[in-house]
PDB file of C-alpha atoms and ligand atoms in Angstrom:
ATOM      1  CA  MET A 212     -74.378 -54.411 -26.431  1.00 81.00           C
ATOM      2  CA  LYS A 213     -73.930 -57.700 -28.072  1.00 88.00           C
ATOM      3  CA  ARG A 214     -71.043 -59.925 -26.952  1.00 95.00           C
ATOM      4  CA  ILE A 215     -68.874 -61.251 -29.297  1.00 97.00           C
ATOM      5  CA  ILE A 216     -66.012 -63.652 -29.990  1.00 98.00           C
ATOM      6  CA  ILE A 217     -62.696 -61.961 -30.713  1.00 98.00           C
ATOM      7  CA  ALA A 218     -60.045 -64.344 -32.562  1.00 98.00           C
ATOM      8  CA  ILE A 219     -56.551 -62.937 -32.417  1.00 98.00           C
ATOM      9  CA  ASP A 220     -54.454 -65.368 -34.514  1.00 97.00           C
ATOM     10  CA  GLY A 221     -50.681 -64.913 -35.845  1.00 95.00           C
ATOM     11  CA  PHE A 222     -47.083 -65.728 -36.157  1.00 92.00           C
ATOM     12  CA  SER A 223     -45.086 -66.588 -32.778  1.00 86.00           C
ATOM     13  CA  SER A 224     -43.612 -63.773 -30.865  1.00 86.00           C
ATOM     14  CA  CYS A 225     -45.632 -61.010 -32.331  1.00 89.00           C
ATOM     15  CA  GLY A 226     -47.043 -59.907 -29.149  1.00 87.00           C
ATOM     16  CA  LYS A 227     -50.529 -61.331 -29.550  1.00 92.00           C
ATOM     17  CA  SER A 228     -51.220 -62.153 -26.249  1.00 90.00           C
ATOM     18  CA  THR A 229     -50.068 -58.667 -24.719  1.00 90.00           C
ATOM     19  CA  MET A 230     -52.603 -57.124 -27.101  1.00 93.00           C
ATOM     20  CA  ALA A 231     -55.319 -60.071 -26.577  1.00 95.00           C
ATOM     21  CA  LYS A 232     -54.771 -59.187 -22.735  1.00 93.00           C
ATOM     22  CA  SER A 233     -55.015 -55.437 -22.893  1.00 93.00           C
ATOM     23  CA  LEU A 234     -57.897 -55.560 -25.204  1.00 96.00           C
ATOM     24  CA  ALA A 235     -60.037 -58.097 -23.172  1.00 95.00           C
ATOM     25  CA  ARG A 236     -59.146 -55.632 -19.886  1.00 92.00           C
ATOM     26  CA  ASN A 237     -60.295 -52.649 -21.880  1.00 94.00           C
ATOM     27  CA  ILE A 238     -63.537 -53.734 -22.728  1.00 96.00           C
ATOM     28  CA  GLY A 239     -64.132 -56.136 -19.870  1.00 93.00           C
ATOM     29  CA  TYR A 240     -63.966 -59.702 -21.556  1.00 95.00           C
ATOM     30  CA  LEU A 241     -62.176 -62.760 -20.619  1.00 93.00           C
ATOM     31  CA  TYR A 242     -59.241 -63.354 -21.914  1.00 94.00           C
ATOM     32  CA  PHE A 243     -57.927 -67.044 -23.211  1.00 95.00           C
ATOM     33  CA  ASP A 244     -54.402 -68.111 -24.443  1.00 96.00           C
ATOM     34  CA  SER A 245     -54.486 -71.210 -26.292  1.00 97.00           C
ATOM     35  CA  GLY A 246     -50.889 -71.390 -27.017  1.00 96.00           C
ATOM     36  CA  ALA A 247     -50.529 -71.886 -23.009  1.00 97.00           C
ATOM     37  CA  MET A 248     -52.805 -74.759 -23.692  1.00 98.00           C
ATOM     38  CA  TYR A 249     -50.053 -76.539 -26.045  1.00 98.00           C
ATOM     39  CA  ARG A 250     -47.345 -75.378 -23.945  1.00 97.00           C
ATOM     40  CA  ALA A 251     -48.913 -77.078 -21.097  1.00 98.00           C
ATOM     41  CA  VAL A 252     -49.362 -80.238 -22.911  1.00 98.00           C
ATOM     42  CA  ALA A 253     -45.655 -79.830 -23.998  1.00 98.00           C
ATOM     43  CA  LEU A 254     -44.629 -79.468 -20.165  1.00 98.00           C
ATOM     44  CA  PHE A 255     -46.559 -82.484 -19.423  1.00 98.00           C
ATOM     45  CA  CYS A 256     -44.416 -84.569 -21.949  1.00 98.00           C
ATOM     46  CA  LEU A 257     -41.372 -83.204 -20.499  1.00 98.00           C
ATOM     47  CA  ASN A 258     -42.052 -84.051 -16.815  1.00 97.00           C
ATOM     48  CA  ASN A 259     -43.635 -87.354 -17.822  1.00 97.00           C
ATOM     49  CA  ASN A 260     -40.558 -88.563 -19.785  1.00 97.00           C
ATOM     50  CA  LEU A 261     -42.641 -88.560 -22.939  1.00 97.00           C
ATOM     51  CA  VAL A 262     -39.836 -86.857 -25.155  1.00 96.00           C
ATOM     52  CA  ASN A 263     -36.608 -88.707 -25.974  1.00 89.00           C
ATOM     53  CA  SER A 264     -33.779 -88.507 -28.335  1.00 88.00           C
ATOM     54  CA  ASP A 265     -36.336 -89.838 -31.028  1.00 87.00           C
ATOM     55  CA  GLY A 266     -38.947 -86.913 -30.366  1.00 91.00           C
ATOM     56  CA  ILE A 267     -42.208 -87.145 -28.685  1.00 96.00           C
ATOM     57  CA  ASP A 268     -43.637 -90.523 -27.387  1.00 97.00           C
ATOM     58  CA  VAL A 269     -46.612 -90.332 -29.489  1.00 97.00           C
ATOM     59  CA  ASN A 270     -48.512 -93.386 -28.639  1.00 96.00           C
ATOM     60  CA  ASN A 271     -47.768 -93.031 -24.976  1.00 97.00           C
ATOM     61  CA  LEU A 272     -48.939 -89.260 -25.088  1.00 98.00           C
ATOM     62  CA  ARG A 273     -52.455 -90.295 -26.989  1.00 98.00           C
ATOM     63  CA  SER A 274     -53.165 -92.879 -24.243  1.00 98.00           C
ATOM     64  CA  ARG A 275     -52.210 -90.103 -21.607  1.00 97.00           C
ATOM     65  CA  MET A 276     -54.033 -87.119 -22.828  1.00 97.00           C
ATOM     66  CA  ASN A 277     -57.142 -88.038 -20.190  1.00 96.00           C
ATOM     67  CA  GLU A 278     -54.814 -87.029 -17.495  1.00 96.00           C
ATOM     68  CA  ILE A 279     -54.132 -83.607 -18.882  1.00 96.00           C
ATOM     69  CA  LYS A 280     -56.572 -80.987 -17.339  1.00 94.00           C
ATOM     70  CA  ILE A 281     -55.951 -77.324 -18.468  1.00 95.00           C
ATOM     71  CA  SER A 282     -57.638 -74.203 -16.764  1.00 93.00           C
ATOM     72  CA  PHE A 283     -56.891 -70.690 -16.140  1.00 93.00           C
ATOM     73  CA  GLU A 284     -57.436 -68.536 -13.413  1.00 92.00           C
ATOM     74  CA  ALA A 285     -56.809 -65.093 -12.321  1.00 87.00           C
ATOM     75  CA  ASP A 286     -53.997 -63.905 -10.310  1.00 87.00           C
ATOM     76  CA  PRO A 287     -55.285 -62.461  -7.364  1.00 88.00           C
ATOM     77  CA  ILE A 288     -52.962 -59.458  -7.235  1.00 88.00           C
ATOM     78  CA  THR A 289     -51.903 -58.822 -10.844  1.00 84.00           C
ATOM     79  CA  LYS A 290     -55.174 -59.979 -12.195  1.00 81.00           C
ATOM     80  CA  ASN A 291     -53.122 -61.375 -15.191  1.00 84.00           C
ATOM     81  CA  SER A 292     -54.398 -65.263 -16.305  1.00 88.00           C
ATOM     82  CA  ILE A 293     -52.452 -67.952 -14.883  1.00 94.00           C
ATOM     83  CA  THR A 294     -52.171 -71.467 -16.571  1.00 96.00           C
ATOM     84  CA  LEU A 295     -52.998 -74.498 -14.477  1.00 97.00           C
ATOM     85  CA  LEU A 296     -51.889 -77.832 -15.481  1.00 97.00           C
ATOM     86  CA  ASN A 297     -53.890 -80.405 -13.427  1.00 97.00           C
ATOM     87  CA  GLY A 298     -54.605 -77.570 -10.885  1.00 96.00           C
ATOM     88  CA  LYS A 299     -50.792 -76.436 -10.415  1.00 97.00           C
ATOM     89  CA  ASP A 300     -49.678 -72.980 -11.384  1.00 97.00           C
ATOM     90  CA  VAL A 301     -47.334 -73.629 -14.443  1.00 98.00           C
ATOM     91  CA  GLU A 302     -47.560 -70.331 -15.937  1.00 95.00           C
ATOM     92  CA  LYS A 303     -43.746 -69.620 -15.688  1.00 94.00           C
ATOM     93  CA  ASP A 304     -42.418 -73.300 -16.308  1.00 97.00           C
ATOM     94  CA  ILE A 305     -44.319 -73.209 -19.869  1.00 97.00           C
ATOM     95  CA  ARG A 306     -42.606 -70.061 -20.946  1.00 92.00           C
ATOM     96  CA  SER A 307     -39.227 -72.176 -20.926  1.00 92.00           C
ATOM     97  CA  LEU A 308     -37.075 -72.526 -24.000  1.00 88.00           C
ATOM     98  CA  GLU A 309     -37.067 -76.280 -23.350  1.00 94.00           C
ATOM     99  CA  VAL A 310     -41.098 -76.127 -23.930  1.00 96.00           C
ATOM    100  CA  SER A 311     -40.777 -73.666 -27.110  1.00 92.00           C
ATOM    101  CA  ARG A 312     -38.499 -76.434 -28.624  1.00 92.00           C
ATOM    102  CA  ILE A 313     -41.046 -79.032 -28.497  1.00 95.00           C
ATOM    103  CA  VAL A 314     -44.142 -77.128 -28.260  1.00 95.00           C
ATOM    104  CA  SER A 315     -44.764 -76.874 -32.179  1.00 93.00           C
ATOM    105  CA  GLN A 316     -44.326 -80.612 -32.619  1.00 95.00           C
ATOM    106  CA  ILE A 317     -46.860 -81.261 -30.137  1.00 96.00           C
ATOM    107  CA  ALA A 318     -49.204 -78.942 -31.413  1.00 95.00           C
ATOM    108  CA  ALA A 319     -49.256 -80.610 -34.957  1.00 94.00           C
ATOM    109  CA  LEU A 320     -50.535 -83.826 -33.426  1.00 97.00           C
ATOM    110  CA  ASP A 321     -54.129 -84.341 -34.314  1.00 96.00           C
ATOM    111  CA  PHE A 322     -55.264 -85.819 -31.222  1.00 98.00           C
ATOM    112  CA  VAL A 323     -53.765 -83.016 -29.272  1.00 98.00           C
ATOM    113  CA  ARG A 324     -55.480 -80.424 -31.337  1.00 97.00           C
ATOM    114  CA  ALA A 325     -59.054 -82.339 -31.312  1.00 97.00           C
ATOM    115  CA  ASP A 326     -58.887 -82.292 -27.551  1.00 97.00           C
ATOM    116  CA  MET A 327     -57.685 -78.683 -27.186  1.00 97.00           C
ATOM    117  CA  ILE A 328     -60.137 -77.376 -29.629  1.00 96.00           C
ATOM    118  CA  GLU A 329     -62.859 -79.019 -27.865  1.00 95.00           C
ATOM    119  CA  GLN A 330     -62.137 -77.237 -24.317  1.00 94.00           C
ATOM    120  CA  GLN A 331     -61.662 -73.997 -26.183  1.00 96.00           C
ATOM    121  CA  ARG A 332     -64.980 -73.812 -27.925  1.00 97.00           C
ATOM    122  CA  CYS A 333     -66.214 -74.418 -24.410  1.00 94.00           C
ATOM    123  CA  MET A 334     -64.341 -71.620 -23.087  1.00 93.00           C
ATOM    124  CA  GLY A 335     -66.388 -69.619 -25.718  1.00 95.00           C
ATOM    125  CA  LYS A 336     -70.019 -70.850 -25.277  1.00 94.00           C
ATOM    126  CA  ALA A 337     -70.895 -67.510 -23.238  1.00 91.00           C
ATOM    127  CA  LYS A 338     -69.087 -65.197 -25.775  1.00 95.00           C
ATOM    128  CA  GLY A 339     -67.535 -62.033 -24.353  1.00 96.00           C
ATOM    129  CA  ILE A 340     -64.112 -63.783 -25.011  1.00 97.00           C
ATOM    130  CA  VAL A 341     -60.872 -62.644 -26.559  1.00 97.00           C
ATOM    131  CA  MET A 342     -58.686 -65.660 -27.745  1.00 97.00           C
ATOM    132  CA  ASP A 343     -55.507 -65.715 -29.419  1.00 97.00           C
ATOM    133  CA  GLY A 344     -53.314 -68.363 -30.909  1.00 96.00           C
ATOM    134  CA  ARG A 345     -52.925 -70.162 -34.549  1.00 94.00           C
ATOM    135  CA  ASP A 346     -56.188 -71.478 -35.664  1.00 96.00           C
ATOM    136  CA  ILE A 347     -58.954 -69.363 -33.645  1.00 97.00           C
ATOM    137  CA  GLY A 348     -60.153 -67.809 -36.416  1.00 97.00           C
ATOM    138  CA  THR A 349     -59.873 -70.402 -39.154  1.00 96.00           C
ATOM    139  CA  THR A 350     -60.982 -73.615 -37.075  1.00 96.00           C
ATOM    140  CA  VAL A 351     -61.725 -73.014 -33.461  1.00 97.00           C
ATOM    141  CA  PHE A 352     -64.435 -70.000 -34.131  1.00 98.00           C
ATOM    142  CA  PRO A 353     -64.733 -69.787 -37.797  1.00 97.00           C
ATOM    143  CA  ASP A 354     -67.967 -67.608 -36.771  1.00 97.00           C
ATOM    144  CA  ALA A 355     -65.938 -65.261 -34.724  1.00 98.00           C
ATOM    145  CA  GLU A 356     -67.546 -61.589 -35.414  1.00 98.00           C
ATOM    146  CA  MET A 357     -63.878 -60.086 -35.118  1.00 98.00           C
ATOM    147  CA  LYS A 358     -60.925 -61.728 -36.704  1.00 98.00           C
ATOM    148  CA  VAL A 359     -57.344 -60.363 -36.396  1.00 98.00           C
ATOM    149  CA  PHE A 360     -54.404 -61.891 -38.241  1.00 97.00           C
ATOM    150  CA  VAL A 361     -51.170 -60.365 -36.698  1.00 96.00           C
ATOM    151  CA  THR A 362     -47.688 -60.450 -38.118  1.00 93.00           C
ATOM    152  CA  ALA A 363     -44.189 -58.866 -37.958  1.00 93.00           C
ATOM    153  CA  SER A 364     -41.183 -59.564 -39.259  1.00 92.00           C
ATOM    154  CA  ALA A 365     -38.915 -62.764 -37.590  1.00 94.00           C
ATOM    155  CA  GLU A 366     -36.126 -60.510 -36.585  1.00 94.00           C
ATOM    156  CA  VAL A 367     -38.463 -57.895 -34.969  1.00 94.00           C
ATOM    157  CA  ARG A 368     -40.238 -60.751 -33.090  1.00 94.00           C
ATOM    158  CA  ALA A 369     -36.854 -62.348 -31.878  1.00 95.00           C
ATOM    159  CA  GLN A 370     -35.616 -58.997 -30.689  1.00 94.00           C
ATOM    160  CA  ARG A 371     -39.106 -58.793 -28.759  1.00 91.00           C
ATOM    161  CA  ARG A 372     -38.654 -61.944 -27.292  1.00 91.00           C
ATOM    162  CA  TYR A 373     -35.112 -61.417 -26.279  1.00 94.00           C
ATOM    163  CA  ASP A 374     -35.818 -58.292 -24.732  1.00 93.00           C
ATOM    164  CA  GLU A 375     -38.789 -59.758 -22.623  1.00 89.00           C
ATOM    165  CA  ILE A 376     -36.027 -62.609 -21.493  1.00 90.00           C
ATOM    166  CA  ILE A 377     -33.472 -60.087 -20.398  1.00 95.00           C
ATOM    167  CA  ALA A 378     -36.245 -57.881 -18.799  1.00 94.00           C
ATOM    168  CA  ARG A 379     -37.339 -60.684 -16.651  1.00 90.00           C
ATOM    169  CA  GLY A 380     -33.468 -61.136 -15.582  1.00 93.00           C
ATOM    170  CA  ASP A 381     -33.065 -64.346 -17.384  1.00 91.00           C
ATOM    171  CA  LYS A 382     -30.070 -65.237 -19.714  1.00 93.00           C
ATOM    172  CA  ALA A 383     -30.697 -65.201 -23.717  1.00 94.00           C
ATOM    173  CA  ASP A 384     -29.245 -65.621 -27.118  1.00 96.00           C
ATOM    174  CA  TYR A 385     -30.666 -63.823 -29.900  1.00 97.00           C
ATOM    175  CA  ASN A 386     -29.590 -65.870 -32.460  1.00 97.00           C
ATOM    176  CA  GLU A 387     -30.961 -69.158 -30.771  1.00 96.00           C
ATOM    177  CA  ILE A 388     -34.071 -67.310 -30.031  1.00 95.00           C
ATOM    178  CA  LEU A 389     -34.549 -66.276 -33.852  1.00 96.00           C
ATOM    179  CA  GLU A 390     -33.764 -69.628 -35.023  1.00 96.00           C
ATOM    180  CA  ASN A 391     -36.700 -70.904 -32.755  1.00 93.00           C
ATOM    181  CA  VAL A 392     -39.042 -68.410 -34.219  1.00 93.00           C
ATOM    182  CA  GLN A 393     -38.017 -69.270 -37.813  1.00 95.00           C
ATOM    183  CA  GLN A 394     -38.622 -72.957 -36.868  1.00 93.00           C
ATOM    184  CA  ARG A 395     -41.854 -72.633 -35.390  1.00 91.00           C
ATOM    185  CA  ASP A 396     -43.190 -70.490 -38.095  1.00 93.00           C
ATOM    186  CA  HIS A 397     -42.357 -73.222 -40.722  1.00 94.00           C
ATOM    187  CA  ILE A 398     -43.880 -76.095 -38.417  1.00 91.00           C
ATOM    188  CA  ASP A 399     -47.196 -73.768 -37.879  1.00 90.00           C
ATOM    189  CA  GLN A 400     -47.262 -72.861 -41.585  1.00 92.00           C
ATOM    190  CA  THR A 401     -46.770 -76.426 -42.875  1.00 93.00           C
ATOM    191  CA  ARG A 402     -48.379 -78.886 -40.710  1.00 90.00           C
ATOM    192  CA  GLU A 403     -51.448 -80.798 -41.920  1.00 91.00           C
ATOM    193  CA  VAL A 404     -54.022 -80.213 -39.214  1.00 90.00           C
ATOM    194  CA  SER A 405     -55.019 -76.574 -38.875  1.00 88.00           C
ATOM    195  CA  PRO A 406     -52.001 -74.659 -40.273  1.00 90.00           C
ATOM    196  CA  LEU A 407     -51.389 -71.377 -39.670  1.00 92.00           C
ATOM    197  CA  ARG A 408     -52.929 -69.242 -42.221  1.00 92.00           C
ATOM    198  CA  LYS A 409     -54.910 -65.807 -42.226  1.00 95.00           C
ATOM    199  CA  ALA A 410     -58.590 -66.520 -42.448  1.00 96.00           C
ATOM    200  CA  ASP A 411     -60.015 -64.910 -45.471  1.00 96.00           C
ATOM    201  CA  ASP A 412     -62.162 -62.519 -43.305  1.00 97.00           C
ATOM    202  CA  ALA A 413     -59.494 -61.489 -40.624  1.00 97.00           C
ATOM    203  CA  LEU A 414     -57.997 -58.340 -40.742  1.00 97.00           C
ATOM    204  CA  LEU A 415     -54.374 -57.990 -41.117  1.00 96.00           C
ATOM    205  CA  LEU A 416     -52.223 -56.179 -38.749  1.00 95.00           C
ATOM    206  CA  ASP A 417     -48.418 -55.746 -39.226  1.00 93.00           C
ATOM    207  CA  ASN A 418     -47.407 -54.211 -35.782  1.00 92.00           C
ATOM    208  CA  SER A 419     -43.396 -54.328 -36.845  1.00 89.00           C
ATOM    209  CA  HIS A 420     -43.244 -50.509 -36.462  1.00 89.00           C
ATOM    210  CA  MET A 421     -46.593 -49.930 -34.227  1.00 91.00           C
ATOM    211  CA  THR A 422     -46.065 -49.044 -30.656  1.00 90.00           C
ATOM    212  CA  ARG A 423     -48.445 -50.855 -27.881  1.00 89.00           C
ATOM    213  CA  GLU A 424     -50.820 -47.518 -27.667  1.00 93.00           C
ATOM    214  CA  GLU A 425     -50.970 -47.306 -31.462  1.00 94.00           C
ATOM    215  CA  GLN A 426     -51.955 -51.200 -31.504  1.00 93.00           C
ATOM    216  CA  GLU A 427     -54.408 -50.675 -28.590  1.00 94.00           C
ATOM    217  CA  GLN A 428     -56.141 -48.066 -30.327  1.00 95.00           C
ATOM    218  CA  TRP A 429     -56.539 -49.785 -33.421  1.00 96.00           C
ATOM    219  CA  LEU A 430     -57.916 -52.938 -31.996  1.00 96.00           C
ATOM    220  CA  LEU A 431     -60.217 -50.575 -29.743  1.00 97.00           C
ATOM    221  CA  THR A 432     -61.523 -48.641 -32.739  1.00 97.00           C
ATOM    222  CA  LEU A 433     -62.347 -51.896 -34.778  1.00 97.00           C
ATOM    223  CA  PHE A 434     -63.929 -53.451 -31.839  1.00 97.00           C
ATOM    224  CA  LYS A 435     -66.547 -50.514 -31.704  1.00 96.00           C
ATOM    225  CA  LYS A 436     -67.087 -50.388 -35.124  1.00 95.00           C
ATOM    226  CA  ILE A 437     -67.985 -54.242 -35.141  1.00 95.00           C
ATOM    227  CA  THR A 438     -70.103 -54.200 -32.132  1.00 95.00           C
ATOM    228  CA  GLU A 439     -72.107 -50.919 -33.230  1.00 92.00           C
ATOM    229  CA  GLU A 440     -72.659 -53.106 -36.615  1.00 88.00           C
ATOM    230  CA  CYS A 441     -73.976 -56.403 -34.712  1.00 79.00           C
TER     231      CYS A 441
HETATM  232  O1  LIG B 784     -46.208 -66.542 -27.617  1.00 69.63           O
HETATM  233  P1  LIG B 784     -45.932 -67.511 -28.801  1.00 69.63           P
HETATM  234  O2  LIG B 784     -46.390 -66.859 -29.958  1.00 69.63           O
HETATM  235  O3  LIG B 784     -44.471 -67.787 -28.761  1.00 69.63           O
HETATM  236  O4  LIG B 784     -46.299 -68.803 -29.067  1.00 69.63           O
HETATM  237  P2  LIG B 784     -47.568 -69.531 -28.164  1.00 69.63           P
HETATM  238  O5  LIG B 784     -48.873 -68.446 -28.367  1.00 69.63           O
HETATM  239  O6  LIG B 784     -47.347 -69.447 -26.554  1.00 69.63           O
HETATM  240  O7  LIG B 784     -48.007 -70.690 -28.849  1.00 69.63           O
HETATM  241  C1  LIG B 784     -47.021 -71.643 -28.528  1.00 69.63           C
HETATM  242  C2  LIG B 784     -47.113 -72.847 -29.718  1.00 69.63           C
HETATM  243  O8  LIG B 784     -48.312 -73.510 -29.700  1.00 69.63           O
HETATM  244  C3  LIG B 784     -47.028 -72.210 -31.262  1.00 69.63           C
HETATM  245  O9  LIG B 784     -45.760 -71.957 -31.605  1.00 69.63           O
HETATM  246  C4  LIG B 784     -47.760 -73.106 -32.080  1.00 69.63           C
HETATM  247  O10 LIG B 784     -46.920 -74.204 -32.691  1.00 69.63           O
HETATM  248  C5  LIG B 784     -48.960 -73.806 -31.013  1.00 69.63           C
HETATM  249  N1  LIG B 784     -50.291 -73.194 -31.057  1.00 69.63           N
HETATM  250  C6  LIG B 784     -51.025 -73.705 -32.038  1.00 69.63           C
HETATM  251  O11 LIG B 784     -50.630 -74.554 -32.902  1.00 69.63           O
HETATM  252  N2  LIG B 784     -52.258 -73.213 -32.069  1.00 69.63           N
HETATM  253  C7  LIG B 784     -52.762 -72.314 -31.402  1.00 69.63           C
HETATM  254  N3  LIG B 784     -54.147 -71.890 -31.193  1.00 69.63           N
HETATM  255  C8  LIG B 784     -51.851 -71.684 -30.317  1.00 69.63           C
HETATM  256  C9  LIG B 784     -50.633 -72.313 -30.338  1.00 69.63           C
END
């Protein structure tokens, strides 16, 4: 069967990575989390004093982009994908609220996007991948054979993020999370470079009232239909 590229884009916290991961596992494809790459750049900025009260030190970051190497590897036990920043496991650190607060400003910088997009295209060279993000179907892989655009209401998304943090045993404030979700939606949709938008040929998936199983079936059915047609 022909191997294809699957692009899953959409708003923050609507469960894209969960669905992309399970789809990749079910069909034997590799999964790539493009958001984790922007998060790793944000973490690099926090760790290297490139964030101050005025915001991101853009000129300094531009000159240090060549020091940022992002890769992924599979956890030997859980098989989940782990994000490495310069060879170090940063999977947990990149999910902090501190990183979430600045990541969308960093993802709006043209030189950061150019660098990440180049790396993402390399990851898709051999096909057989599922990649999730904001601009995968529009900019990174405009020719992807399967494109899905996921959405859900901001309140549903904030509640999911809240439940996820509580389940991890950490503290969370629902209103703070909702505010962060809405703020990132705004930045992602209004930025000049690669704004978040549904590709014309992407299928819309509103999962506000869908269970994980229903979602999984929806994606599998679509995948089978597309690969049969290829
Ligand atoms: O998991 P969540 O949806 O909250 O976000 P993420 O996928 O981890 O991505 C973090 C941030 O990176 C997003 O809020 C976007 O601002 C940015 N991003 C992007 O601009 N382009 C992508 N392809 C992926 C993420």
